[in-house]
Coordinates of C-alpha atoms and ligand atoms in Angstrom, one line a residue:
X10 CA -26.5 28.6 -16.7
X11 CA -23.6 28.7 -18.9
X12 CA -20.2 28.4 -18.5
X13 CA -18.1 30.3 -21.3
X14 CA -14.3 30.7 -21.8
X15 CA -13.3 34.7 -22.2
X16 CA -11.0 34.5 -25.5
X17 CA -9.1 37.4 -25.3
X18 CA -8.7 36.8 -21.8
X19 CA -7.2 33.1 -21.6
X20 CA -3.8 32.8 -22.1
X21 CA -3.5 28.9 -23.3
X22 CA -2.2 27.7 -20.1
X23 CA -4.2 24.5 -20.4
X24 CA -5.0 24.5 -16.2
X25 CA -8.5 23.7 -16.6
X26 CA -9.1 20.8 -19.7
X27 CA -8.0 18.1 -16.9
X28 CA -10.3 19.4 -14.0
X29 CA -14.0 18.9 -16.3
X30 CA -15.1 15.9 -14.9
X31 CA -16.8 15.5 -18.2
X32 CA -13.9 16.0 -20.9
X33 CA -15.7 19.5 -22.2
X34 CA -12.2 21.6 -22.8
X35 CA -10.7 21.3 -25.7
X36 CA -7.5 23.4 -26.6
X37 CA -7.9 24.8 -29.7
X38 CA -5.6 27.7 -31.5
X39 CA -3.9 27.9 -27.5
X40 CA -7.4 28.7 -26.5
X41 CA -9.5 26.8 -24.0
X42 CA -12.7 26.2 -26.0
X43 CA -16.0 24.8 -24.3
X44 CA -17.6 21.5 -26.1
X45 CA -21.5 20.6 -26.3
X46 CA -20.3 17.5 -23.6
X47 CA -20.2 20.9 -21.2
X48 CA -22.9 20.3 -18.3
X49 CA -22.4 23.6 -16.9
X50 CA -21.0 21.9 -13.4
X51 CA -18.7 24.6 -13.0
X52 CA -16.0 22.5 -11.8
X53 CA -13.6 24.5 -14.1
X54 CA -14.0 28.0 -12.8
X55 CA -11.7 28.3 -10.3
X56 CA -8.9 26.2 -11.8
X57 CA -8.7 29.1 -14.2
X58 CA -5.2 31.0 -12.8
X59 CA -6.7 34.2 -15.2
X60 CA -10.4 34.4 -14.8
X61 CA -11.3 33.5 -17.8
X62 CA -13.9 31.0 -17.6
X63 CA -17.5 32.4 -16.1
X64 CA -20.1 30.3 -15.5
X65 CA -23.2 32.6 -15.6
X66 CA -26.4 32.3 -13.6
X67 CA -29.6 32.6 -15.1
X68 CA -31.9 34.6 -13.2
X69 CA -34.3 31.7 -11.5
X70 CA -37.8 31.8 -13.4
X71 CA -40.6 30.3 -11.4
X72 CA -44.2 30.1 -13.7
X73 CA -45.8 27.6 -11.2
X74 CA -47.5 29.1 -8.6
X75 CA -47.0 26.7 -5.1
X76 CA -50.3 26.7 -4.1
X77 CA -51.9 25.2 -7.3
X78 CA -50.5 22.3 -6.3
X79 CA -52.4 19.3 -3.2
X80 CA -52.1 16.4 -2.3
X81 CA -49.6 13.0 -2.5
X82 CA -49.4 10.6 -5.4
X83 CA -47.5 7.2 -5.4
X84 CA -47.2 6.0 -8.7
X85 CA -48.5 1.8 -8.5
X86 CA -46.5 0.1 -10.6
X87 CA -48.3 -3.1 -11.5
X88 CA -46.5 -6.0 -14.0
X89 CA -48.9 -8.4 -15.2
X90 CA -51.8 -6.7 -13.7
X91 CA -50.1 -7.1 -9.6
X92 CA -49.3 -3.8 -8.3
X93 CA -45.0 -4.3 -7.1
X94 CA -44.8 -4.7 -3.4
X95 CA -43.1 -1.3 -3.4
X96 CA -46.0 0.3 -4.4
X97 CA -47.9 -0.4 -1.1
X98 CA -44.8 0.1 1.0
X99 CA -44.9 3.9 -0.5
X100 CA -48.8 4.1 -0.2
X101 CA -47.6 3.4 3.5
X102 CA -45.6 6.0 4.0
X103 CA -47.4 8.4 1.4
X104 CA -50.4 8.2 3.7
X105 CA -48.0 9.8 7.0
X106 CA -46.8 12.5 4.9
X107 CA -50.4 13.5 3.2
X108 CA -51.9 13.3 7.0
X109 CA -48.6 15.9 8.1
X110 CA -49.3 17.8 5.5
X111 CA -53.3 17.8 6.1
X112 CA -53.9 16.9 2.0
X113 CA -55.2 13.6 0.8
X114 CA -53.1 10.6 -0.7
X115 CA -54.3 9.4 -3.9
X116 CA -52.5 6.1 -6.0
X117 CA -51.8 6.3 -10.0
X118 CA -52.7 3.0 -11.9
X119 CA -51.9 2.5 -15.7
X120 CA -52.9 -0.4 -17.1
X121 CA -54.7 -2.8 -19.0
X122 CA -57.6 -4.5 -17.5
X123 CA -55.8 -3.1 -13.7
X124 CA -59.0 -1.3 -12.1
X125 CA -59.0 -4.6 -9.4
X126 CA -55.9 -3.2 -7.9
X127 CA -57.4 0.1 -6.8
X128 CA -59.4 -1.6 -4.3
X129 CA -55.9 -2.7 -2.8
X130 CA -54.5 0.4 -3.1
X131 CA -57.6 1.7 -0.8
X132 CA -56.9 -0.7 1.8
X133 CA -53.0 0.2 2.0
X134 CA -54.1 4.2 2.3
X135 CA -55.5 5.7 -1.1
X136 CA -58.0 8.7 -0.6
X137 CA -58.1 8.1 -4.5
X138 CA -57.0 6.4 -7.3
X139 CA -56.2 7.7 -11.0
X140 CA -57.3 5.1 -13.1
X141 CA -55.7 5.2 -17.0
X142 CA -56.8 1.7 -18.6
X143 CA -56.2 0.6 -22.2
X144 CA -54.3 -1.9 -24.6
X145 CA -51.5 0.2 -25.2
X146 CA -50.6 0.0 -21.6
X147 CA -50.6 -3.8 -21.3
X148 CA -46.7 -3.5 -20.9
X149 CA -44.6 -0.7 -20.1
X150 CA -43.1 1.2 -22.1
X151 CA -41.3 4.8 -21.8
X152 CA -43.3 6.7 -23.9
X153 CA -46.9 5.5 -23.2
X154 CA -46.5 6.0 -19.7
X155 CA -44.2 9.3 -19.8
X156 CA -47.1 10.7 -21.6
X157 CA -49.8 9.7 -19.7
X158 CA -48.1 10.6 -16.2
X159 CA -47.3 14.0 -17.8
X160 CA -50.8 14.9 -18.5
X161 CA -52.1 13.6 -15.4
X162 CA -49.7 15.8 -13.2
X163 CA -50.5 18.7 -15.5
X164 CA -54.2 18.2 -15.2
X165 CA -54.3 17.1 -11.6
X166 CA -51.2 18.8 -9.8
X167 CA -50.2 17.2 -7.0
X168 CA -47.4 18.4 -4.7
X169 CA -46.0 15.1 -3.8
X170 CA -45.2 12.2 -6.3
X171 CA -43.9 9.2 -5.3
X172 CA -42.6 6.3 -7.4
X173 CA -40.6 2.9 -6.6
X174 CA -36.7 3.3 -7.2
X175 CA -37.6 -0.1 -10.0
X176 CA -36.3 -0.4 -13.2
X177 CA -39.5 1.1 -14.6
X178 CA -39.8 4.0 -11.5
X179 CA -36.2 4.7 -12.4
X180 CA -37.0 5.1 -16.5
X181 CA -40.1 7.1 -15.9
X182 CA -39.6 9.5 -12.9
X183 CA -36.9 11.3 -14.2
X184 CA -38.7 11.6 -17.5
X185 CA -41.8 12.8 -16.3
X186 CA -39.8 15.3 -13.9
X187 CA -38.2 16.7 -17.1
X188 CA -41.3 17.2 -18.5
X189 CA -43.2 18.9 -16.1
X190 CA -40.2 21.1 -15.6
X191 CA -39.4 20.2 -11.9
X192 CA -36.5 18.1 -10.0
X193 CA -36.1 14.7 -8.8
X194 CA -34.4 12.8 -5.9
X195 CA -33.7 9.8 -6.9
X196 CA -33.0 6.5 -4.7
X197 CA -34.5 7.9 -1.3
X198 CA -34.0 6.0 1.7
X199 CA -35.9 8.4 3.7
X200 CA -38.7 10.3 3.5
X201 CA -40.2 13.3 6.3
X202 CA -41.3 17.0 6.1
X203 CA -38.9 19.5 6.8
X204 CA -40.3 21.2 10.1
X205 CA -38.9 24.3 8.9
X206 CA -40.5 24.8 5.3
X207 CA -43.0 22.2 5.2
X208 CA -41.8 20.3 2.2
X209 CA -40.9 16.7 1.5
X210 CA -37.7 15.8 3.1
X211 CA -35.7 13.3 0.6
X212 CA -33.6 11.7 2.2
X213 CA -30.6 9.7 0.0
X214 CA -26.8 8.6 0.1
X215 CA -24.3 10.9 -1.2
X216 CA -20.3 10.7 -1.7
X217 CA -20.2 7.1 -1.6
X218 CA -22.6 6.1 0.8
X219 CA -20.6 8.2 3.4
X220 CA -23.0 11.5 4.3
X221 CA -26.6 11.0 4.0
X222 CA -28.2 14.1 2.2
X223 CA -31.4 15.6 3.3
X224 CA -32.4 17.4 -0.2
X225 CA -35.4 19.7 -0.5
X226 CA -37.4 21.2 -3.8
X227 CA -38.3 24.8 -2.6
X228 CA -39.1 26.2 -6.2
X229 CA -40.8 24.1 -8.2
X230 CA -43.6 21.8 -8.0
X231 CA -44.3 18.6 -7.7
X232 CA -42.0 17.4 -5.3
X233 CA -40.7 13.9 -6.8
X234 CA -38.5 11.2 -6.0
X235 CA -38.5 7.3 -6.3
X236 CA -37.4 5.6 -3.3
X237 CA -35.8 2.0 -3.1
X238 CA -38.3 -0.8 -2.3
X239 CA -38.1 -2.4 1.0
X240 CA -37.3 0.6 3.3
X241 CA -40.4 1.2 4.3
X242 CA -42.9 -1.8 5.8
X243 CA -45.8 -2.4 3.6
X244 CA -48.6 -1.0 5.7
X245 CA -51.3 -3.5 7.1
X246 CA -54.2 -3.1 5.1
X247 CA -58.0 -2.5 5.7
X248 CA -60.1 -3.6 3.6
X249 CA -63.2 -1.6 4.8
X250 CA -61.6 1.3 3.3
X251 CA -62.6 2.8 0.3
X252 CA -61.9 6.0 -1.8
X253 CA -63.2 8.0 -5.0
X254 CA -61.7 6.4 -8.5
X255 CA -61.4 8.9 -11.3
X256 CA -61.1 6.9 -14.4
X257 CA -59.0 9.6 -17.2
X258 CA -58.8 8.6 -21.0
X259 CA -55.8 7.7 -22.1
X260 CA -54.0 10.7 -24.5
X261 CA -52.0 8.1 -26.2
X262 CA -51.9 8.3 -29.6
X263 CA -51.1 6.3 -32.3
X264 CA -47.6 6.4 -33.1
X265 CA -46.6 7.9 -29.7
X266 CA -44.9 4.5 -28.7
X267 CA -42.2 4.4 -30.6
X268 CA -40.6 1.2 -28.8
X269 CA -42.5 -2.5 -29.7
X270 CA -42.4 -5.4 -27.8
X271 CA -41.2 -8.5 -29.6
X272 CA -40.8 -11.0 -26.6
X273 CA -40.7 -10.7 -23.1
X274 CA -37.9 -13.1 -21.7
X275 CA -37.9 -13.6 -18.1
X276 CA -34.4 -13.8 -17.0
X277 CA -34.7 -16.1 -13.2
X278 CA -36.5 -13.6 -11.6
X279 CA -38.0 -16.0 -9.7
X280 CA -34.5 -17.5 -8.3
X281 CA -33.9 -13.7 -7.9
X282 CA -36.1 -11.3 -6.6
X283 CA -34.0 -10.2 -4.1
X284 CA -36.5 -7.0 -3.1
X285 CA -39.4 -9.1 -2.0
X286 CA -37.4 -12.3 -0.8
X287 CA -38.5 -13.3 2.9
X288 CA -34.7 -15.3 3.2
X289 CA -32.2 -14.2 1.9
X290 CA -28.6 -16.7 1.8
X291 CA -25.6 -13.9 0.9
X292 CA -22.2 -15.1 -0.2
X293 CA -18.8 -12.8 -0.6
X294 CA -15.6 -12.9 -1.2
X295 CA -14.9 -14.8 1.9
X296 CA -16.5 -17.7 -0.2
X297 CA -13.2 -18.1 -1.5
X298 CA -14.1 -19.4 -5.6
X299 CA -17.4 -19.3 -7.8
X300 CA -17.7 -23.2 -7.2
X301 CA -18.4 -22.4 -3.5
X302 CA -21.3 -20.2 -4.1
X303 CA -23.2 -23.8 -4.6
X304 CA -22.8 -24.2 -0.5
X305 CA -24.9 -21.0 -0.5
X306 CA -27.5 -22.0 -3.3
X307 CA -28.0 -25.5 -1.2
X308 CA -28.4 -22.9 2.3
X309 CA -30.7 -20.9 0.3
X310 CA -32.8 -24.1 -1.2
X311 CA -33.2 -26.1 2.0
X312 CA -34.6 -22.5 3.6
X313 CA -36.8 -21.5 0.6
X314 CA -34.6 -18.4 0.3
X315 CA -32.9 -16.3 -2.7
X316 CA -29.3 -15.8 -3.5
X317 CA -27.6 -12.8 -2.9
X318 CA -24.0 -11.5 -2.9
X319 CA -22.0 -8.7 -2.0
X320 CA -19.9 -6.4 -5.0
X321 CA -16.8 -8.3 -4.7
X322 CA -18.4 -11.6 -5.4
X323 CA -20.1 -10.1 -8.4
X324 CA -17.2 -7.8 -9.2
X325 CA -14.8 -11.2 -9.5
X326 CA -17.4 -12.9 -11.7
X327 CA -19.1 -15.8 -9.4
X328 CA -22.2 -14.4 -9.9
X329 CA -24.4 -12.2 -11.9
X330 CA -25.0 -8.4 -11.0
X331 CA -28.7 -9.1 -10.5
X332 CA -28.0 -11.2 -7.2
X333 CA -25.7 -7.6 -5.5
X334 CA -26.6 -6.6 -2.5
X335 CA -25.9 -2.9 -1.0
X336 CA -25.9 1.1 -2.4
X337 CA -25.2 0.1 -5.9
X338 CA -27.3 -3.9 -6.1
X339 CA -30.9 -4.2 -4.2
X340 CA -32.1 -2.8 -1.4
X341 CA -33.7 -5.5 0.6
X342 CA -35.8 -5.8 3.5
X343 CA -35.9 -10.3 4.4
X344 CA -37.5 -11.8 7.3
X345 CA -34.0 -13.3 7.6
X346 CA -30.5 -12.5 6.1
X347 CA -27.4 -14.7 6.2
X348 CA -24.2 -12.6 5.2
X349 CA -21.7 -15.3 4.4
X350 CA -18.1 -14.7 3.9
X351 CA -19.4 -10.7 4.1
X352 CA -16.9 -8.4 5.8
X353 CA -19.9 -5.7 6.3
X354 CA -18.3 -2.6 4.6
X355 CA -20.5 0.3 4.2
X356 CA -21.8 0.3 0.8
X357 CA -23.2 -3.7 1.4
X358 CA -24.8 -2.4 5.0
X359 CA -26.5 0.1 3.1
X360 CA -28.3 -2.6 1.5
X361 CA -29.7 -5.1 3.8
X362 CA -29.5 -3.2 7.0
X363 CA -33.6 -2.8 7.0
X364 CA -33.4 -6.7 7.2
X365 CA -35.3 -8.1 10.4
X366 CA -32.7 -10.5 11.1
X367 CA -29.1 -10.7 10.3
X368 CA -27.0 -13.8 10.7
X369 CA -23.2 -13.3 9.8
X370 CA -20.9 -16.1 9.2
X371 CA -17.4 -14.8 9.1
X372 CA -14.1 -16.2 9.9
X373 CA -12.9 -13.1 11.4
X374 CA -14.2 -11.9 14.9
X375 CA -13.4 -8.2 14.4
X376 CA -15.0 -8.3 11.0
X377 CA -17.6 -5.4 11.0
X378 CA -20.9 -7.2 10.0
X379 CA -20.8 -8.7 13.1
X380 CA -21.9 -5.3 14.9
X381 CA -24.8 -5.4 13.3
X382 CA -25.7 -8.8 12.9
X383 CA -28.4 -10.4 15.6
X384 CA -26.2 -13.7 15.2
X385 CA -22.6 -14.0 14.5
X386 CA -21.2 -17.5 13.8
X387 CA -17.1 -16.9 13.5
X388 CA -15.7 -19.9 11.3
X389 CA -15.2 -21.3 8.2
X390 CA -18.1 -20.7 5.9
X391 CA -16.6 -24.0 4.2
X392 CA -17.6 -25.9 7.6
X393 CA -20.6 -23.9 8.8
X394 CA -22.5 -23.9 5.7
X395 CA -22.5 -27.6 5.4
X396 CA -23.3 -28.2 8.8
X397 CA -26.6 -25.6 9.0
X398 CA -27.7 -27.0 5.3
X399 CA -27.6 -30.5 7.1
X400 CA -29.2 -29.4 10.3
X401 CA -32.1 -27.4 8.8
X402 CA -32.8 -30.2 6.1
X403 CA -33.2 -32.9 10.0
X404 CA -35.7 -29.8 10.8
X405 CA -37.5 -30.2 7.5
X406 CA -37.5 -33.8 7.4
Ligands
FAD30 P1 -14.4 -8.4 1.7 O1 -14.5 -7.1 2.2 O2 -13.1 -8.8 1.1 O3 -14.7 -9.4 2.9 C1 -14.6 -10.8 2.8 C2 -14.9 -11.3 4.2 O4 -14.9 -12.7 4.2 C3 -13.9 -10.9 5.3 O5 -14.5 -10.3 6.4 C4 -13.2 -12.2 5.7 O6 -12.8 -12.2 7.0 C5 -14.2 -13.2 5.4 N1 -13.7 -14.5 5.0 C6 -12.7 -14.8 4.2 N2 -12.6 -16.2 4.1 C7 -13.5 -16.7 4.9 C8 -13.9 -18.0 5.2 N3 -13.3 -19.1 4.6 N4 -14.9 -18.2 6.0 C9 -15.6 -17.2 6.6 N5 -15.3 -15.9 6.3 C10 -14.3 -15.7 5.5 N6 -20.4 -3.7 -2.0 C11 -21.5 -4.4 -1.9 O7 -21.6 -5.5 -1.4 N7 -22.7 -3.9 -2.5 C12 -22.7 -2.7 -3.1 O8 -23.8 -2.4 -3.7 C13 -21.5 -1.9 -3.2 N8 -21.5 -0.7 -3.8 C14 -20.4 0.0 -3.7 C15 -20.4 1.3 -4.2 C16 -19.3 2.1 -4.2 C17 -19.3 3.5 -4.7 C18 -18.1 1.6 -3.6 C19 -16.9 2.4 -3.5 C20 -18.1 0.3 -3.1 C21 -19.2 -0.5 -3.2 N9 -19.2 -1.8 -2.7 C22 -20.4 -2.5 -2.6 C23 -18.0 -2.5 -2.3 C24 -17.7 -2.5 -0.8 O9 -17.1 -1.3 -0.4 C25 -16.9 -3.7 -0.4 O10 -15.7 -3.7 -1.1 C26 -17.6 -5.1 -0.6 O11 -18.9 -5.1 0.0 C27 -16.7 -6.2 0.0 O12 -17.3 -7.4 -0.3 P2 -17.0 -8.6 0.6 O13 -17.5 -8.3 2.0 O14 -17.6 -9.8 0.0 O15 -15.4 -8.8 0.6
SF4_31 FE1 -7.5 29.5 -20.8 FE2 -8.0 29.7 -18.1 FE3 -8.2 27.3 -19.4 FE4 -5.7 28.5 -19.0 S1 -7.1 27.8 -17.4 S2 -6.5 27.5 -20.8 S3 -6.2 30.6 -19.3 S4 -9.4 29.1 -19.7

């Protein structure tokens, strides 16, 4: 599609350079003139009081034939030769939609040295596993695994492809999707089959957090999307499962990784990782001043838990954006969640609300976390902090 300005038409008004979302009119000679930063939105059109911007469809060209195309793939992210947690929760779920759709669920594993994990990936669901080993895959990185991904889609075609909504899902879907000439829906909270067409149902926040958009991919194939860790249960496993490994060489070649690793520098993931945190202590703005975030990193200690906050903590600077909760921080998924100071608005909710228990401190009784929370404590967090750090540490004595 393109969107084009007619010249002899447009009479210099200047109506539509302030409705581009992405700054792509420019007046030039009293003309409006369409710049490369044009992403052919469209949002322009009708702001046009003359008609003279068109935004012209391209007749829809589909070379893939549908049918070519079987079966459900989750991607298994592995770091250090452990597969993420993610990866089993989506095996999980991969599993119910390959058994709705009658087609068998196989895991992707790139790596060095990672075959161990497929027997894992077995026990959480696999039919199969693709299995691409080698040095230059020791470490992520973009290009190595874009490539290798691409061909294996290519080769293989499956119809489903699922990866975690990580940092690395989130660098490689979208790349591979580009590639392989199909869409992605990115960040899925849900996942089902459309009764009516058959397909993948992804299922993600829109406008805000404030509809939930069901999104389909009817033309092209495979259907992809990454989908945030922790909404689905990692699945129990069985063991006395096995499946079929097809080991594939690895296309990479010299040269093809054009990124080098100099140092890996782990920055407190282990005070941090939010996603597979069991407890998780939550402070927001309610805590009143950075120094007070201390009363929740003494809660968190004296419960083995992890740190989290809502936006406006991390928005004033208390804490670092790795500890956000909610739509645009972690989705997580704790045994236990303590929202301190936490009013409950939308965009945190969206966040946690997978969390098997919630326990809300607030000083306000009307405060909306409470309908959601198990527990609701309404005081100071300045006074009820203390007094559950001391009581839990008389349990732990
Ligand atoms: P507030 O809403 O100000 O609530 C503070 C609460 O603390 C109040 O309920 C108050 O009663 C209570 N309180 C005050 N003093 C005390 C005290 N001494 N003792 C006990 N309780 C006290 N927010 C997120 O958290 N995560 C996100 O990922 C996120 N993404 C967003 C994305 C978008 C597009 C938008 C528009 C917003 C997003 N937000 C997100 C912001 C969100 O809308 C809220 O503004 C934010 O969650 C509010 O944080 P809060 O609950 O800490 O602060
Ligand atoms: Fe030209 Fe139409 Fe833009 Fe006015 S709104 S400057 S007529 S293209």
């Amino acid at each position: 599609m393109a969107v084009t300005v007619k010249q002899s038409e447009c009479v210099g008004c200047g109506a539509c350079v302030n409705t581009c979302p992405f700054g792509a009119i420019e007046m030039k000679d009293d003309k409006a003139v369409i710049t490369d930063a044009c992403t052919s939105c469209g949002a322009c059109v009708e702001a046009c009081p003359v008609e003279a911007i068109q935004k012209d469809a391209v007749e829809k060209t589909v070379a893939m034939d549908k049918n070519d195309y079987k079966g459900v793939w989750v991607y298994i992210e592995q770091f250090d030769g452990k597969a993420r947690n993610v990866s089993h929760e989506l095996l999980g779920q991969g599993r119910i939609l390959a058994d709705a759709m009658g087609q068998e669920l196989a895991g992707v594993i790139i790596g060095d040295n990672v075959a161990d994990l497929a027997k894992d990936a077995f026990a959480s669901g696999a039919d199969k596993v693709y299995l691409v080993e080698g040095s230059e895959f020791k470490h992520y990185s973009t290009d190595g695994y874009t490539i290798t991904m691409t061909d294996l889609i290519n080769t293989y075609k499956p119809s489903v492809v699922l990866m975690g909504a990580t940092n690395d899902g989130r660098d490689l879907g979208p790349r591979v999707a580009g590639r392989v000439g199909t869409g992605l829906t990115a960040d899925c909270t849900n996942l089902g089959i459309d009764e009516a067409t058959g397909y993948v149902a992804w299922t993600r926040p829109a406008f805000g957090g404030n509809i939930m958009a069901t999104i389909l991919c009817p033309d092209h194939r495979p259907q992809m999307g990454t989908v945030r860790p922790k909404v689905f249960k990692r699945p129990e496993q069985d063991f006395s499962r096995t499946g079929e490994i097809v080991r594939v060489a690895s296309k990479v070649k010299a040269g093809d990784i054009r990124t080098k690793l100099i140092e890996l520098i782990k920055v407190g993931t282990a005070s941090c990782n939010l996603e597979e945190a069991e407890i998780i202590v939550s402070g927001g703005r309610g805590m009143g001043k950075p120094e007070n975030f201390s009363l929740i990193e003494e809660l968190a200690n004296v419960l083995g838990g992890t740190v989290g906050s809502s936006r406006a903590a991390v928005d004033a600077g208390w804490i670092p954006a790795l500890h956000q909760v909610g739509q645009t921080g972690k989705t997580v998924g704790p045994k236990v969640y303590f929202a301190c100071g936490i009013s409950g608005a939308i965009q945190h909710v969206a966040g946690m609300s997978s969390s098997d228990l919630v326990i809300a401190i607030n000083k306000d009784p009307e405060a909306p976390i409470f309908k959601m929370a198990d527990y609701g404590i309404v005081g100071d967090v300045m006074e009820v902090i203390p007094a559950l750090v001391e009581e839990f540490k008389k349990i732990k004595a």
